[in-house]
Short mmCIF file of C-alpha atoms and ligand atoms in Angstrom, two decimals:
data_model
loop_
_atom_site.label_atom_id
_atom_site.label_comp_id
_atom_site.label_asym_id
_atom_site.label_seq_id
_atom_site.Cartn_x
_atom_site.Cartn_y
_atom_site.Cartn_z
CA MET Z 1 -135.03 -114.12 139.81
CA ALA Z 2 -135.05 -117.99 141.21
CA GLU Z 3 -132.23 -119.80 140.45
CA ARG Z 4 -132.34 -122.29 137.72
CA PRO Z 5 -131.68 -126.15 138.78
CA PRO Z 6 -128.86 -128.04 138.32
CA THR Z 7 -128.97 -129.10 134.33
CA THR Z 8 -126.12 -131.83 135.14
CA PRO Z 9 -127.85 -135.31 135.98
CA ARG Z 10 -125.87 -137.67 137.97
CA PRO Z 11 -123.12 -139.29 136.05
CA ASP Z 12 -125.07 -142.70 135.73
CA THR Z 13 -127.68 -141.12 133.81
CA ILE Z 14 -127.76 -142.88 129.78
CA ALA Z 15 -129.17 -142.14 126.50
CA ALA Z 16 -129.36 -143.90 123.36
CA ILE Z 17 -130.78 -143.26 119.93
CA ALA Z 18 -134.01 -146.19 120.48
CA THR Z 19 -134.92 -146.55 116.96
CA ALA Z 20 -133.36 -148.16 113.96
CA PRO Z 21 -130.95 -146.32 112.10
CA GLY Z 22 -131.97 -145.27 108.75
CA ARG Z 23 -135.20 -142.63 107.48
CA GLY Z 24 -138.15 -143.12 108.88
CA GLY Z 25 -141.71 -141.03 110.12
CA ILE Z 26 -140.17 -140.67 113.86
CA GLY Z 27 -137.02 -141.70 115.59
CA VAL Z 28 -137.02 -141.85 119.65
CA VAL Z 29 -134.16 -140.91 121.85
CA ARG Z 30 -134.43 -142.79 125.34
CA VAL Z 31 -132.70 -141.40 128.40
CA SER Z 32 -132.69 -142.85 131.89
CA GLY Z 33 -131.21 -141.88 134.91
CA HIS Z 34 -132.04 -140.39 138.29
CA ASN Z 35 -133.64 -136.68 138.59
CA LEU Z 36 -133.79 -136.29 134.97
CA LEU Z 37 -136.73 -133.10 135.17
CA PRO Z 38 -133.69 -130.35 135.21
CA LEU Z 39 -132.38 -132.13 131.29
CA ALA Z 40 -135.73 -131.97 129.86
CA GLU Z 41 -136.51 -128.50 131.21
CA THR Z 42 -133.09 -127.26 129.60
CA LEU Z 43 -133.81 -129.10 126.44
CA SER Z 44 -137.20 -128.41 125.91
CA GLY Z 45 -137.71 -124.91 127.96
CA LYS Z 46 -141.05 -126.53 129.46
CA THR Z 47 -141.97 -128.94 132.30
CA PRO Z 48 -143.22 -131.98 131.24
CA ARG Z 49 -146.01 -133.38 133.32
CA PRO Z 50 -145.30 -136.95 133.90
CA ARG Z 51 -146.35 -140.00 131.31
CA ARG Z 52 -148.46 -137.16 129.38
CA ALA Z 53 -147.24 -136.70 125.65
CA MET Z 54 -145.88 -132.71 125.23
CA ARG Z 55 -145.24 -130.80 122.21
CA ALA Z 56 -141.83 -129.45 122.59
CA ASP Z 57 -139.13 -127.39 120.93
CA PHE Z 58 -135.44 -129.32 121.27
CA ARG Z 59 -133.01 -126.75 121.36
CA ASP Z 60 -129.29 -126.60 121.49
CA ASP Z 61 -126.69 -124.82 123.81
CA ASP Z 62 -127.22 -121.38 121.92
CA GLY Z 63 -131.03 -121.98 121.86
CA LYS Z 64 -131.16 -123.08 118.29
CA LEU Z 65 -133.58 -125.35 117.15
CA ILE Z 66 -132.93 -128.85 116.56
CA ASP Z 67 -136.28 -130.59 116.30
CA THR Z 68 -139.84 -130.03 117.06
CA GLY Z 69 -141.79 -133.29 118.40
CA LEU Z 70 -142.97 -134.72 121.34
CA LEU Z 71 -141.50 -135.37 125.11
CA LEU Z 72 -142.52 -137.96 127.23
CA TYR Z 73 -141.35 -138.07 131.14
CA PHE Z 74 -141.81 -141.11 132.87
CA PRO Z 75 -140.41 -140.31 136.71
CA ALA Z 76 -139.28 -143.53 138.71
CA PRO Z 77 -140.19 -146.02 139.58
CA HIS Z 78 -142.93 -146.19 136.75
CA SER Z 79 -140.85 -146.72 133.90
CA PHE Z 80 -139.28 -149.14 131.81
CA THR Z 81 -136.07 -149.30 134.05
CA GLY Z 82 -137.56 -148.10 137.08
CA GLU Z 83 -135.37 -145.00 136.65
CA ASP Z 84 -136.51 -141.31 135.36
CA VAL Z 85 -137.00 -141.98 131.74
CA LEU Z 86 -137.37 -139.49 128.94
CA GLU Z 87 -138.51 -140.48 125.88
CA LEU Z 88 -137.63 -137.37 122.77
CA GLN Z 89 -139.58 -138.38 120.07
CA GLY Z 90 -138.26 -136.48 116.86
CA HIS Z 91 -138.26 -136.99 113.11
CA GLY Z 92 -136.52 -139.86 112.18
CA GLY Z 93 -133.87 -138.63 109.98
CA ASN Z 94 -130.07 -139.97 111.31
CA VAL Z 95 -128.62 -136.57 111.67
CA VAL Z 96 -131.46 -134.29 113.36
CA LEU Z 97 -131.41 -137.59 116.25
CA GLN Z 98 -127.84 -137.74 116.11
CA MET Z 99 -128.07 -134.24 116.88
CA LEU Z 100 -130.38 -134.66 119.68
CA LEU Z 101 -128.58 -137.35 120.96
CA SER Z 102 -125.47 -135.25 121.32
CA ARG Z 103 -127.48 -132.37 123.31
CA CYS Z 104 -128.57 -134.99 125.67
CA LEU Z 105 -124.69 -135.83 125.93
CA ASP Z 106 -123.62 -132.57 126.37
CA LEU Z 107 -126.18 -132.00 129.16
CA GLY Z 108 -123.88 -134.94 131.21
CA ALA Z 109 -125.94 -138.23 129.96
CA HIS Z 110 -123.41 -140.78 128.36
CA LEU Z 111 -124.17 -142.96 125.70
CA ALA Z 112 -125.99 -146.32 126.85
CA GLU Z 113 -124.41 -149.87 126.08
CA PRO Z 114 -126.04 -152.30 124.31
CA GLY Z 115 -128.71 -153.95 126.39
CA GLU Z 116 -128.52 -151.27 128.96
CA PHE Z 117 -131.91 -150.10 129.46
CA THR Z 118 -132.79 -153.45 129.74
CA ARG Z 119 -130.08 -154.43 132.49
CA ARG Z 120 -131.46 -151.58 134.79
CA ALA Z 121 -134.98 -152.59 134.33
CA TYR Z 122 -133.65 -155.88 135.48
CA LEU Z 123 -131.57 -154.74 138.23
CA ASN Z 124 -134.31 -152.54 139.25
CA GLY Z 125 -136.46 -155.92 139.72
CA LYS Z 126 -138.84 -154.51 136.70
CA LEU Z 127 -138.20 -157.98 134.60
CA ASP Z 128 -136.56 -161.02 135.72
CA LEU Z 129 -133.48 -162.37 133.94
CA ALA Z 130 -135.95 -164.79 131.58
CA GLN Z 131 -138.07 -161.39 130.98
CA ALA Z 132 -134.96 -159.54 129.91
CA GLU Z 133 -133.81 -162.04 127.38
CA ALA Z 134 -137.05 -162.22 125.87
CA VAL Z 135 -136.81 -158.49 125.09
CA ILE Z 136 -134.24 -159.22 122.75
CA ASP Z 137 -136.18 -162.22 121.55
CA LEU Z 138 -138.86 -160.68 120.62
CA ILE Z 139 -136.57 -157.99 118.64
CA ASP Z 140 -134.79 -160.74 116.87
CA ALA Z 141 -138.10 -163.10 116.45
CA SER Z 142 -137.86 -164.00 112.58
CA THR Z 143 -141.04 -165.61 112.61
CA THR Z 144 -144.99 -164.63 113.40
CA ALA Z 145 -144.36 -168.08 115.85
CA ALA Z 146 -141.47 -166.91 117.59
CA ALA Z 147 -142.48 -163.21 118.32
CA ARG Z 148 -145.60 -165.04 120.03
CA SER Z 149 -143.43 -167.05 122.16
CA ALA Z 150 -141.43 -164.28 123.02
CA VAL Z 151 -144.10 -162.17 123.90
CA ARG Z 152 -145.64 -165.13 126.31
CA SER Z 153 -142.09 -164.93 127.67
CA LEU Z 154 -142.04 -161.23 128.21
CA GLN Z 155 -145.22 -161.56 129.89
CA GLY Z 156 -143.87 -163.56 132.46
CA GLU Z 157 -145.48 -166.70 131.66
CA PHE Z 158 -141.82 -168.79 131.82
CA SER Z 159 -140.82 -167.10 134.56
CA GLN Z 160 -144.42 -167.51 136.54
CA GLU Z 161 -143.72 -171.59 135.61
CA ILE Z 162 -140.05 -171.46 136.80
CA ARG Z 163 -141.14 -169.76 139.87
CA LEU Z 164 -144.11 -172.15 140.74
CA LEU Z 165 -141.25 -174.81 140.17
CA PHE Z 166 -138.76 -173.10 142.53
CA ASN Z 167 -141.01 -172.75 145.21
CA GLN Z 168 -142.27 -176.48 145.10
CA LEU Z 169 -138.36 -177.09 145.11
CA VAL Z 170 -138.02 -175.02 148.30
CA GLU Z 171 -140.67 -176.52 150.27
CA LEU Z 172 -139.25 -180.13 149.62
CA ARG Z 173 -136.16 -178.79 150.71
CA ALA Z 174 -137.41 -177.08 154.03
CA LEU Z 175 -139.11 -180.65 154.49
CA VAL Z 176 -135.92 -182.89 154.24
CA GLU Z 177 -133.63 -179.52 156.03
CA ALA Z 178 -135.93 -180.22 159.10
CA THR Z 179 -136.06 -184.03 159.01
CA LEU Z 180 -132.11 -183.52 159.21
CA ASP Z 181 -132.60 -182.53 163.01
CA PHE Z 182 -134.93 -185.61 164.14
CA PRO Z 183 -132.57 -188.44 162.09
CA ASP Z 184 -133.91 -191.13 164.11
CA GLU Z 185 -137.80 -190.42 162.27
CA GLU Z 186 -136.16 -189.43 159.11
CA ILE Z 187 -137.47 -191.71 156.83
CA ASP Z 188 -140.96 -192.45 158.35
CA PHE Z 189 -141.36 -188.20 158.37
CA LEU Z 190 -140.50 -188.02 154.75
CA GLU Z 191 -142.78 -190.55 153.87
CA THR Z 192 -145.46 -189.23 155.64
CA ALA Z 193 -144.70 -185.86 154.26
CA ASP Z 194 -144.79 -187.21 150.62
CA ALA Z 195 -141.71 -186.12 150.07
CA PHE Z 196 -140.81 -188.72 147.51
CA GLY Z 197 -144.30 -188.02 145.52
CA ARG Z 198 -143.25 -184.49 145.74
CA LEU Z 199 -139.90 -185.28 143.86
CA ASP Z 200 -141.91 -187.45 141.39
CA ARG Z 201 -143.75 -184.69 140.56
CA LEU Z 202 -141.50 -182.13 140.29
CA GLN Z 203 -139.13 -184.16 138.03
CA ALA Z 204 -142.46 -184.76 136.03
CA LYS Z 205 -142.93 -181.12 136.05
CA ILE Z 206 -139.60 -179.98 135.04
CA THR Z 207 -139.26 -182.70 132.22
CA GLU Z 208 -142.50 -181.07 130.50
CA VAL Z 209 -141.44 -177.32 131.16
CA THR Z 210 -137.75 -178.35 129.27
CA ASP Z 211 -139.87 -179.82 126.50
CA ARG Z 212 -141.71 -176.85 125.79
CA ALA Z 213 -138.96 -174.37 126.36
CA ARG Z 214 -136.97 -177.15 123.87
CA GLN Z 215 -139.92 -175.98 121.28
CA GLY Z 216 -139.29 -172.43 121.84
CA HIS Z 217 -135.45 -172.77 121.39
CA LEU Z 218 -136.21 -174.24 118.05
CA LEU Z 219 -138.46 -171.72 117.05
CA GLN Z 220 -135.60 -168.88 117.61
CA GLU Z 221 -132.64 -170.78 116.64
CA GLY Z 222 -133.95 -173.26 114.03
CA LEU Z 223 -132.02 -176.16 112.66
CA GLN Z 224 -128.88 -176.15 110.62
CA VAL Z 225 -128.99 -178.29 107.64
CA VAL Z 226 -126.28 -179.30 105.65
CA LEU Z 227 -126.80 -180.71 101.63
CA ALA Z 228 -123.85 -183.33 100.94
CA GLY Z 229 -122.89 -185.88 98.85
CA GLN Z 230 -120.95 -186.69 95.67
CA PRO Z 231 -120.68 -184.25 92.95
CA ASN Z 232 -123.85 -183.81 90.44
CA VAL Z 233 -126.35 -185.42 92.48
CA GLY Z 234 -128.41 -181.69 92.60
CA LYS Z 235 -127.42 -180.54 96.28
CA SER Z 236 -127.63 -177.20 94.62
CA SER Z 237 -130.99 -178.16 92.93
CA LEU Z 238 -132.38 -179.03 96.54
CA LEU Z 239 -131.37 -175.63 97.84
CA ASN Z 240 -132.62 -173.75 95.19
CA ARG Z 241 -135.95 -175.58 95.25
CA LEU Z 242 -136.09 -175.42 99.05
CA ALA Z 243 -135.25 -171.91 99.33
CA SER Z 244 -137.69 -170.62 96.07
CA ASP Z 245 -134.52 -168.68 94.66
CA GLU Z 246 -131.80 -169.32 92.44
CA LEU Z 247 -129.31 -169.29 95.50
CA ALA Z 248 -126.49 -171.73 94.15
CA ILE Z 249 -125.48 -172.54 90.33
CA VAL Z 250 -126.43 -175.25 89.11
CA THR Z 251 -124.77 -177.27 85.95
CA PRO Z 252 -124.08 -180.46 84.69
CA VAL Z 253 -120.36 -179.74 85.02
CA ALA Z 254 -119.41 -182.10 88.47
CA GLY Z 255 -117.63 -180.08 90.77
CA THR Z 256 -119.55 -176.52 90.33
CA THR Z 257 -120.19 -175.44 93.73
CA ARG Z 258 -116.68 -174.67 95.84
CA ASP Z 259 -118.31 -172.52 98.82
CA ALA Z 260 -121.00 -173.30 101.18
CA VAL Z 261 -124.13 -171.37 99.73
CA ARG Z 262 -126.87 -170.65 102.43
CA GLY Z 263 -130.44 -170.19 102.40
CA THR Z 264 -133.22 -169.89 105.01
CA LEU Z 265 -136.87 -171.43 104.71
CA HIS Z 266 -139.78 -171.28 107.60
CA VAL Z 267 -141.61 -174.41 107.92
CA GLU Z 268 -144.18 -174.13 110.30
CA GLY Z 269 -142.36 -171.13 111.64
CA ILE Z 270 -139.37 -173.21 112.56
CA PRO Z 271 -136.44 -171.61 110.50
CA LEU Z 272 -134.36 -174.40 108.51
CA HIS Z 273 -130.97 -173.20 107.60
CA ILE Z 274 -130.02 -174.80 104.69
CA ILE Z 275 -126.43 -174.89 103.74
CA ASP Z 276 -125.54 -176.52 100.26
CA THR Z 277 -121.99 -177.47 99.65
CA ALA Z 278 -119.40 -178.67 97.60
CA GLY Z 279 -119.50 -182.30 95.93
CA LEU Z 280 -117.27 -184.51 97.79
CA ARG Z 281 -114.42 -186.62 95.75
CA GLU Z 282 -111.23 -187.27 95.52
CA THR Z 283 -109.72 -184.35 93.60
CA ARG Z 284 -106.46 -183.12 92.65
CA ASP Z 285 -108.02 -179.34 92.18
CA GLU Z 286 -106.34 -176.72 94.79
CA ILE Z 287 -109.88 -174.78 94.77
CA GLU Z 288 -112.21 -177.66 94.96
CA ARG Z 289 -110.17 -179.56 98.03
CA ILE Z 290 -110.21 -176.05 99.44
CA GLY Z 291 -114.15 -176.42 99.05
CA ILE Z 292 -114.60 -179.65 100.22
CA ALA Z 293 -112.72 -179.39 103.47
CA ARG Z 294 -115.35 -176.34 104.03
CA THR Z 295 -117.89 -179.10 103.44
CA TRP Z 296 -116.58 -181.00 106.33
CA HIS Z 297 -116.28 -178.16 108.25
CA GLU Z 298 -120.06 -177.63 107.93
CA ILE Z 299 -120.94 -181.02 108.51
CA GLU Z 300 -119.36 -180.80 112.07
CA LYS Z 301 -121.52 -177.88 113.05
CA ALA Z 302 -124.94 -179.42 111.35
CA ASP Z 303 -127.51 -180.25 113.17
CA VAL Z 304 -129.04 -182.52 110.72
CA VAL Z 305 -127.10 -183.95 107.48
CA VAL Z 306 -128.85 -184.38 104.24
CA LEU Z 307 -127.07 -187.13 102.19
CA LEU Z 308 -127.73 -187.12 98.71
CA VAL Z 309 -127.60 -189.65 96.04
CA ASP Z 310 -128.28 -189.86 92.30
CA ALA Z 311 -131.93 -192.29 92.77
CA ARG Z 312 -130.75 -194.35 89.19
CA GLN Z 313 -127.42 -195.43 91.45
CA GLY Z 314 -128.59 -195.30 94.84
CA VAL Z 315 -126.56 -195.77 97.81
CA GLY Z 316 -123.07 -196.79 96.59
CA LYS Z 317 -119.45 -197.61 97.87
CA THR Z 318 -118.42 -193.98 97.84
CA ASP Z 319 -121.55 -192.73 99.70
CA GLU Z 320 -120.82 -195.47 102.13
CA SER Z 321 -117.44 -194.50 102.90
CA ILE Z 322 -118.63 -190.48 103.46
CA ILE Z 323 -121.36 -192.05 105.92
CA ALA Z 324 -118.36 -193.23 107.63
CA GLN Z 325 -116.91 -190.52 107.79
CA LEU Z 326 -119.81 -188.42 109.28
CA PRO Z 327 -119.63 -187.56 112.96
CA PRO Z 328 -121.19 -190.56 114.99
CA GLY Z 329 -124.65 -189.38 116.36
CA LEU Z 330 -125.76 -186.64 113.48
CA ALA Z 331 -129.09 -186.89 112.82
CA ARG Z 332 -129.62 -188.08 108.84
CA ILE Z 333 -131.56 -188.33 106.13
CA THR Z 334 -130.97 -190.03 102.56
CA VAL Z 335 -132.36 -188.45 99.49
CA HIS Z 336 -132.46 -190.37 96.63
CA ASN Z 337 -132.69 -187.43 94.32
CA LYS Z 338 -134.01 -186.89 90.31
CA ILE Z 339 -136.85 -189.99 90.63
CA ASP Z 340 -138.32 -187.90 87.45
CA LEU Z 341 -135.44 -189.66 85.27
CA LEU Z 342 -137.15 -193.24 86.47
CA GLY Z 343 -140.50 -191.91 86.49
CA LYS Z 344 -141.21 -193.01 90.21
CA GLU Z 345 -143.20 -191.89 92.81
CA PRO Z 346 -141.85 -189.76 95.69
CA GLY Z 347 -141.66 -191.45 99.20
CA ARG Z 348 -140.58 -192.08 102.25
CA ARG Z 349 -139.46 -195.34 104.10
CA ASP Z 350 -137.41 -196.23 107.43
CA GLU Z 351 -134.14 -197.33 107.58
CA ALA Z 352 -131.71 -198.32 110.21
CA ASN Z 353 -130.25 -195.05 110.31
CA GLY Z 354 -132.75 -192.59 109.29
CA ALA Z 355 -135.24 -192.03 107.02
CA THR Z 356 -135.16 -192.13 103.12
CA ILE Z 357 -136.77 -189.78 100.97
CA LEU Z 358 -137.26 -190.40 97.04
CA LEU Z 359 -137.75 -186.96 95.06
CA SER Z 360 -137.33 -184.36 92.71
CA ALA Z 361 -135.12 -181.52 93.29
CA LYS Z 362 -135.91 -180.54 89.79
CA LYS Z 363 -139.73 -180.71 89.29
CA GLY Z 364 -140.50 -180.12 93.13
CA ASP Z 365 -142.29 -183.64 93.87
CA GLY Z 366 -141.77 -184.95 97.31
CA ILE Z 367 -140.12 -182.07 98.71
CA ASP Z 368 -142.82 -181.71 101.13
CA LEU Z 369 -141.70 -184.77 102.67
CA LEU Z 370 -138.45 -183.75 103.32
CA LYS Z 371 -139.25 -180.94 104.75
CA GLN Z 372 -141.62 -183.31 107.07
CA GLU Z 373 -138.60 -185.44 108.21
CA LEU Z 374 -136.85 -182.09 108.91
CA LEU Z 375 -139.26 -180.94 111.30
CA HIS Z 376 -139.85 -184.64 112.44
CA ILE Z 377 -135.94 -184.62 113.28
CA ALA Z 378 -136.36 -181.30 115.02
CA GLY Z 379 -138.59 -183.05 117.44
CA TRP Z 380 -141.08 -180.16 116.28
CA ARG Z 381 -144.87 -180.60 117.51
CA PRO Z 382 -147.25 -177.67 116.93
CA THR Z 383 -148.43 -176.30 120.38
CA GLU Z 384 -149.53 -172.86 121.51
CA ALA Z 385 -147.86 -173.21 124.52
CA VAL Z 386 -144.33 -172.64 123.65
CA PHE Z 387 -141.80 -170.43 125.55
CA ILE Z 388 -138.98 -168.62 123.71
CA ALA Z 389 -136.12 -170.37 125.61
CA ARG Z 390 -132.04 -170.23 125.27
CA GLU Z 391 -129.36 -172.51 125.13
CA ARG Z 392 -128.45 -171.35 128.93
CA HIS Z 393 -132.37 -171.99 130.08
CA LEU Z 394 -132.39 -175.30 128.73
CA ARG Z 395 -128.89 -175.80 130.22
CA ALA Z 396 -130.23 -174.97 133.62
CA LEU Z 397 -133.41 -176.91 133.23
CA ALA Z 398 -130.91 -180.01 132.30
CA GLU Z 399 -128.97 -179.53 135.24
CA THR Z 400 -131.87 -179.18 137.67
CA LEU Z 401 -133.52 -182.61 136.16
CA GLY Z 402 -130.06 -184.54 136.67
CA HIS Z 403 -129.51 -182.74 140.61
CA LEU Z 404 -132.86 -184.02 141.05
CA GLU Z 405 -131.92 -187.39 139.76
CA ALA Z 406 -128.94 -187.39 141.82
CA ALA Z 407 -131.08 -186.53 144.79
CA ARG Z 408 -133.61 -189.61 144.28
CA ALA Z 409 -130.24 -192.32 143.69
CA CYS Z 410 -129.43 -191.17 147.28
CA LEU Z 411 -132.54 -191.29 148.87
CA VAL Z 412 -131.15 -192.83 152.23
CA GLN Z 413 -128.62 -190.48 152.94
CA LEU Z 414 -130.18 -187.72 153.63
CA GLU Z 415 -127.81 -185.20 153.85
CA LEU Z 416 -126.62 -185.89 150.17
CA PHE Z 417 -130.15 -185.64 149.29
CA ALA Z 418 -130.61 -182.55 151.08
CA GLU Z 419 -127.39 -181.09 149.15
CA GLU Z 420 -128.45 -182.25 145.83
CA LEU Z 421 -131.81 -180.60 146.32
CA ARG Z 422 -129.93 -177.39 147.16
CA LEU Z 423 -127.74 -177.79 143.80
CA ALA Z 424 -131.14 -178.43 141.98
CA GLN Z 425 -132.74 -175.24 143.81
CA ARG Z 426 -129.46 -173.07 142.53
CA SER Z 427 -129.67 -174.20 139.06
CA LEU Z 428 -133.32 -173.26 138.86
CA GLY Z 429 -133.09 -170.09 140.50
CA ALA Z 430 -130.73 -169.05 137.48
CA ILE Z 431 -132.88 -168.93 134.87
CA THR Z 432 -134.57 -165.69 136.48
CA GLY Z 433 -132.21 -164.77 138.26
CA GLU Z 434 -133.14 -165.56 141.85
CA PHE Z 435 -129.88 -167.18 143.19
CA SER Z 436 -130.61 -168.75 146.02
CA HIS Z 437 -128.63 -166.72 149.17
CA ASP Z 438 -129.13 -168.92 151.21
CA ASP Z 439 -133.07 -167.59 152.39
CA LEU Z 440 -134.00 -171.24 152.96
CA LEU Z 441 -133.85 -170.80 156.94
CA GLY Z 442 -136.74 -167.72 156.55
CA GLU Z 443 -138.27 -170.27 154.20
CA ILE Z 444 -138.28 -173.30 157.27
CA PHE Z 445 -139.63 -171.31 159.72
CA GLY Z 446 -142.10 -169.21 157.73
CA ARG Z 447 -143.50 -172.14 155.86
CA PHE Z 448 -142.75 -175.36 158.37
CA CYS Z 449 -144.54 -175.44 161.71
CA ILE Z 450 -141.51 -176.91 163.22
CA GLY Z 451 -141.68 -176.37 167.08
CA LYS Z 452 -145.40 -177.93 167.21
N1 GTP V 1 -133.76 -184.88 86.08
C1 GTP V 1 -133.05 -184.31 87.20
N2 GTP V 1 -132.14 -183.42 86.96
C2 GTP V 1 -131.78 -182.74 87.89
C3 GTP V 1 -132.61 -182.98 89.27
N3 GTP V 1 -131.85 -182.49 90.41
C4 GTP V 1 -130.38 -181.81 89.86
N4 GTP V 1 -130.40 -182.70 88.44
C5 GTP V 1 -129.13 -181.91 87.50
O1 GTP V 1 -128.13 -182.50 87.91
C6 GTP V 1 -127.07 -181.80 87.62
C7 GTP V 1 -126.11 -181.15 88.62
O2 GTP V 1 -127.05 -180.41 89.58
P1 GTP V 1 -126.50 -179.84 90.57
O3 GTP V 1 -127.64 -179.23 91.87
O4 GTP V 1 -125.72 -179.00 90.24
O5 GTP V 1 -125.97 -180.97 92.00
P2 GTP V 1 -124.30 -180.66 92.70
O6 GTP V 1 -124.78 -181.82 93.68
O7 GTP V 1 -124.85 -179.16 93.44
O8 GTP V 1 -123.47 -180.61 91.79
P3 GTP V 1 -121.72 -180.21 92.33
O9 GTP V 1 -121.97 -178.88 92.85
O10 GTP V 1 -121.14 -180.30 91.52
O11 GTP V 1 -121.34 -180.88 93.76
C8 GTP V 1 -127.87 -180.85 86.78
O12 GTP V 1 -127.73 -180.48 85.48
C9 GTP V 1 -129.47 -180.40 87.14
O13 GTP V 1 -129.94 -180.10 86.72
C10 GTP V 1 -133.68 -183.88 89.63
O14 GTP V 1 -134.23 -183.74 90.51
N5 GTP V 1 -134.02 -184.25 87.99
MG1 MG V 2 -123.85 -177.75 93.61
#
């Protein structure tokens, strides 16, 4: 009888339940590692063919049936992770999937860390860093617009743009580094090669990409909007109106809200996280005081504060003192609420410190004006070509721009100019994970005919 192949896979084999917990028609256990064929054979008693769905009986060590389902085998390198991958599709119940997973662990796999499959895909060159992040962003997307832009990033559109800029930056660096060897002619030479024009165009393009990335970041993260003001001005009524739900208690009693109450709505795909807070006033009530401290805490973290006042009184002394305590630079919208009591029409007007909106939380008039104002503050412009982007990407882009700016400032000191370009390249390369281990010499000789 032929000797059975070894069934213990290499210790770096990982396995996890890939589908969401809970009941479902099917559930999937995914395994990734090297040389997984023996594991598949032991588990199913059959030899799967690459990339073909095979009906299989998954059995435990004693040969008892765990589940029947489909077995898929993707041999390296043509798989998500770039390693051998098995997908065991069974019935979607917690217990049966756990049993299937345990069987894989008994056969030598270990439980995958969160994100480990994607990390391996990145390490094996299947995805770059920005694409790997887009996998999670696609899964987490809370609106169609966010999902669309995540899938665009996953397909590599964002990475391609970054790589294009990266290459242009490398070309510019090559030019400058080469010039360092000819100090007498340096400026003339750079001018002939249009180095400064290239720098201009790079800056303009990176600014444009940053803008689109910022839009994507907004789609993903949304805006934290804190409703603040004196008691009874209608903050909780406004939250309920915006969220179209009775989230917060509304009463004519001043000091009704104590804890911050949250609701999220989507306007044009942008998540607006609205936080209703305890009304701000001097009080001896211990509970209310804690509530008010929480209001200030929420204001500290806000992207925008909506300061409500009763339209009948307008902005008074107490409101002025609240305004004076707001963090400097925090975006603000002033809302005059309860216009129905004055028989006024909803409206908007610009003031020195942000817009004022006249509305009625109770009747709903003027609510759209507020929503549009929030989008305006967020800097949202509806466009298709948005990349999902993270804080990390925005920071890297800002750093790149900072170094290009610094480079421009030291045009006459060529060494410094070159150094800033090097730093810019490093920042930009961090987005896709292409750290610039100094492959620059190769670039110089490969692209630039220095010995002519
Ligand atoms: N007529 C009218 N009444 C309103 C409007 N908005 C709120 N109110 C009333 O004003 C009272 C206070 O409303 P709330 O929403 O509880 O006010 P609040 O700012 O959350 O108050 P606190 O939680 O105490 O800080 C309630 O009786 C509401 O029905 C409005 O637009 N028009
Ligand atoms: Mg309230």
